[in-house]
C-alpha cells in the first residue's frame, strides 16, 4: 500500500477545516430582502401616520364648520327689537349669547304676532311693568314683599333697571310667554325671572307706563299695551 506524504495530509486537513465561501449572488439577494422589508415598514408607517393626520384634520375641520355654522346662525338672528306701545317706542337689545333659548322663543313669537295687542296687565311703580295675556305668574303678595326687600340685596348687572325678561315658569308655553321690563334693580327675582335683553332707548316710555294709575291689584285702570314689535339685526 502506498503511503500518503505528510505534506499531502496537511493540505487535505486545511481544505476540510477552512470555512466555505458565500457567493456574491447570495449577498445581493439578502441585501435586497432587507431593503424590501425596511421599505415596507417605512411605507406602512407613513400610511398610518398620514391617516392619523387626516383623521385629526377632518375632526378639526368638522368642529370649525360646526362652530362657523353656529356663529353664522347667531349672526343671522335679529339682535334688536323695536317695541311699539300705546305710550311710545321702546328699543331693546336681545342677549343672544347669554339667553339663547329665551331669545329664540321671543323671536319666534314675534314672527307670529304673539305680542300684537298684548296689554300691560301689571304695573308696580319703582319695580316693573308686565305685559301678558294671562294672569300674573307670581302672586301680588310676592311682588310687594320682594319690593320691600329690594334695597337690602346685592345687585347684578343683568338685574338692573330697564332689563327685559320673562318669568321662568311661563317661558315654556308660547301662549303664556310674558314680557317684563324692570324699573329698578330686582336681584331677588333670580330664581323666577329670565333676563334676555335690556332697554337701549325709550326708558322715558317705560317710566311713563310705570306712572299710570292702577287698582289695588296693580292693574292699570286705563287700557295700555303693545301695538307691535319690529325685529332688527342692527340699530
PDB file of N, CA and C in Angstrom, residues 81 94 104-116 179 229-231:
ATOM      1  N   UNK A  81     -84.870  94.852  18.884  1.00  0.00           N
ATOM      2  CA  UNK A  81     -86.310  94.897  18.619  1.00  0.00           C
ATOM      3  C   UNK A  81     -86.866  96.257  19.016  1.00  0.00           C
ATOM      4  N   UNK A  94     -81.239  92.291  22.460  1.00  0.00           N
ATOM      5  CA  UNK A  94     -81.501  90.910  22.876  1.00  0.00           C
ATOM      6  C   UNK A  94     -80.190  90.195  23.190  1.00  0.00           C
ATOM      7  N   UNK A 104     -84.694  82.935  21.314  1.00  0.00           N
ATOM      8  CA  UNK A 104     -85.292  82.184  20.206  1.00  0.00           C
ATOM      9  C   UNK A 104     -86.810  82.125  20.342  1.00  0.00           C
ATOM     10  N   UNK A 105     -87.268  81.897  21.562  1.00  0.00           N
ATOM     11  CA  UNK A 105     -88.715  81.849  21.801  1.00  0.00           C
ATOM     12  C   UNK A 105     -89.347  83.207  21.518  1.00  0.00           C
ATOM     13  N   UNK A 106     -88.701  84.269  21.974  1.00  0.00           N
ATOM     14  CA  UNK A 106     -89.205  85.629  21.755  1.00  0.00           C
ATOM     15  C   UNK A 106     -89.264  85.944  20.260  1.00  0.00           C
ATOM     16  N   UNK A 107     -88.191  85.613  19.529  1.00  0.00           N
ATOM     17  CA  UNK A 107     -88.152  85.891  18.091  1.00  0.00           C
ATOM     18  C   UNK A 107     -89.239  85.119  17.354  1.00  0.00           C
ATOM     19  N   UNK A 108     -89.403  83.856  17.728  1.00  0.00           N
ATOM     20  CA  UNK A 108     -90.417  83.027  17.075  1.00  0.00           C
ATOM     21  C   UNK A 108     -91.815  83.584  17.304  1.00  0.00           C
ATOM     22  N   UNK A 109     -92.090  84.018  18.532  1.00  0.00           N
ATOM     23  CA  UNK A 109     -93.410  84.560  18.848  1.00  0.00           C
ATOM     24  C   UNK A 109     -93.632  85.917  18.182  1.00  0.00           C
ATOM     25  N   UNK A 110     -92.562  86.697  18.029  1.00  0.00           N
ATOM     26  CA  UNK A 110     -92.683  87.985  17.329  1.00  0.00           C
ATOM     27  C   UNK A 110     -93.109  87.767  15.878  1.00  0.00           C
ATOM     28  N   UNK A 111     -92.532  86.742  15.239  1.00  0.00           N
ATOM     29  CA  UNK A 111     -92.879  86.446  13.839  1.00  0.00           C
ATOM     30  C   UNK A 111     -94.328  85.984  13.709  1.00  0.00           C
ATOM     31  N   UNK A 112     -94.888  85.467  14.796  1.00  0.00           N
ATOM     32  CA  UNK A 112     -96.283  85.005  14.791  1.00  0.00           C
ATOM     33  C   UNK A 112     -97.248  86.071  15.306  1.00  0.00           C
ATOM     34  N   UNK A 113     -96.740  87.298  15.528  1.00  0.00           N
ATOM     35  CA  UNK A 113     -97.549  88.410  16.043  1.00  0.00           C
ATOM     36  C   UNK A 113     -98.188  88.079  17.396  1.00  0.00           C
ATOM     37  N   UNK A 114     -97.469  87.294  18.190  1.00  0.00           N
ATOM     38  CA  UNK A 114     -97.995  86.897  19.504  1.00  0.00           C
ATOM     39  C   UNK A 114     -98.183  88.100  20.425  1.00  0.00           C
ATOM     40  N   UNK A 115     -97.300  89.096  20.295  1.00  0.00           N
ATOM     41  CA  UNK A 115     -97.342  90.241  21.219  1.00  0.00           C
ATOM     42  C   UNK A 115     -98.224  91.385  20.715  1.00  0.00           C
ATOM     43  N   UNK A 116     -98.744  91.248  19.517  1.00  0.00           N
ATOM     44  CA  UNK A 116     -99.586  92.312  18.960  1.00  0.00           C
ATOM     45  C   UNK A 116    -100.851  92.466  19.791  1.00  0.00           C
ATOM     46  N   UNK A 179     -93.792  89.506  28.847  1.00  0.00           N
ATOM     47  CA  UNK A 179     -92.671  90.435  28.819  1.00  0.00           C
ATOM     48  C   UNK A 179     -92.686  91.281  30.081  1.00  0.00           C
ATOM     49  N   UNK A 229     -94.195  94.659  17.377  1.00  0.00           N
ATOM     50  CA  UNK A 229     -92.767  94.536  17.632  1.00  0.00           C
ATOM     51  C   UNK A 229     -92.049  94.327  16.301  1.00  0.00           C
ATOM     52  N   UNK A 230     -91.049  95.162  16.041  1.00  0.00           N
ATOM     53  CA  UNK A 230     -90.269  95.071  14.824  1.00  0.00           C
ATOM     54  C   UNK A 230     -88.870  94.559  15.165  1.00  0.00           C
ATOM     55  N   UNK A 231     -88.469  93.435  14.556  1.00  0.00           N
ATOM     56  CA  UNK A 231     -87.148  92.854  14.808  1.00  0.00           C
ATOM     57  C   UNK A 231     -86.112  93.465  13.879  1.00  0.00           C
TER      58      UNK A 231
END
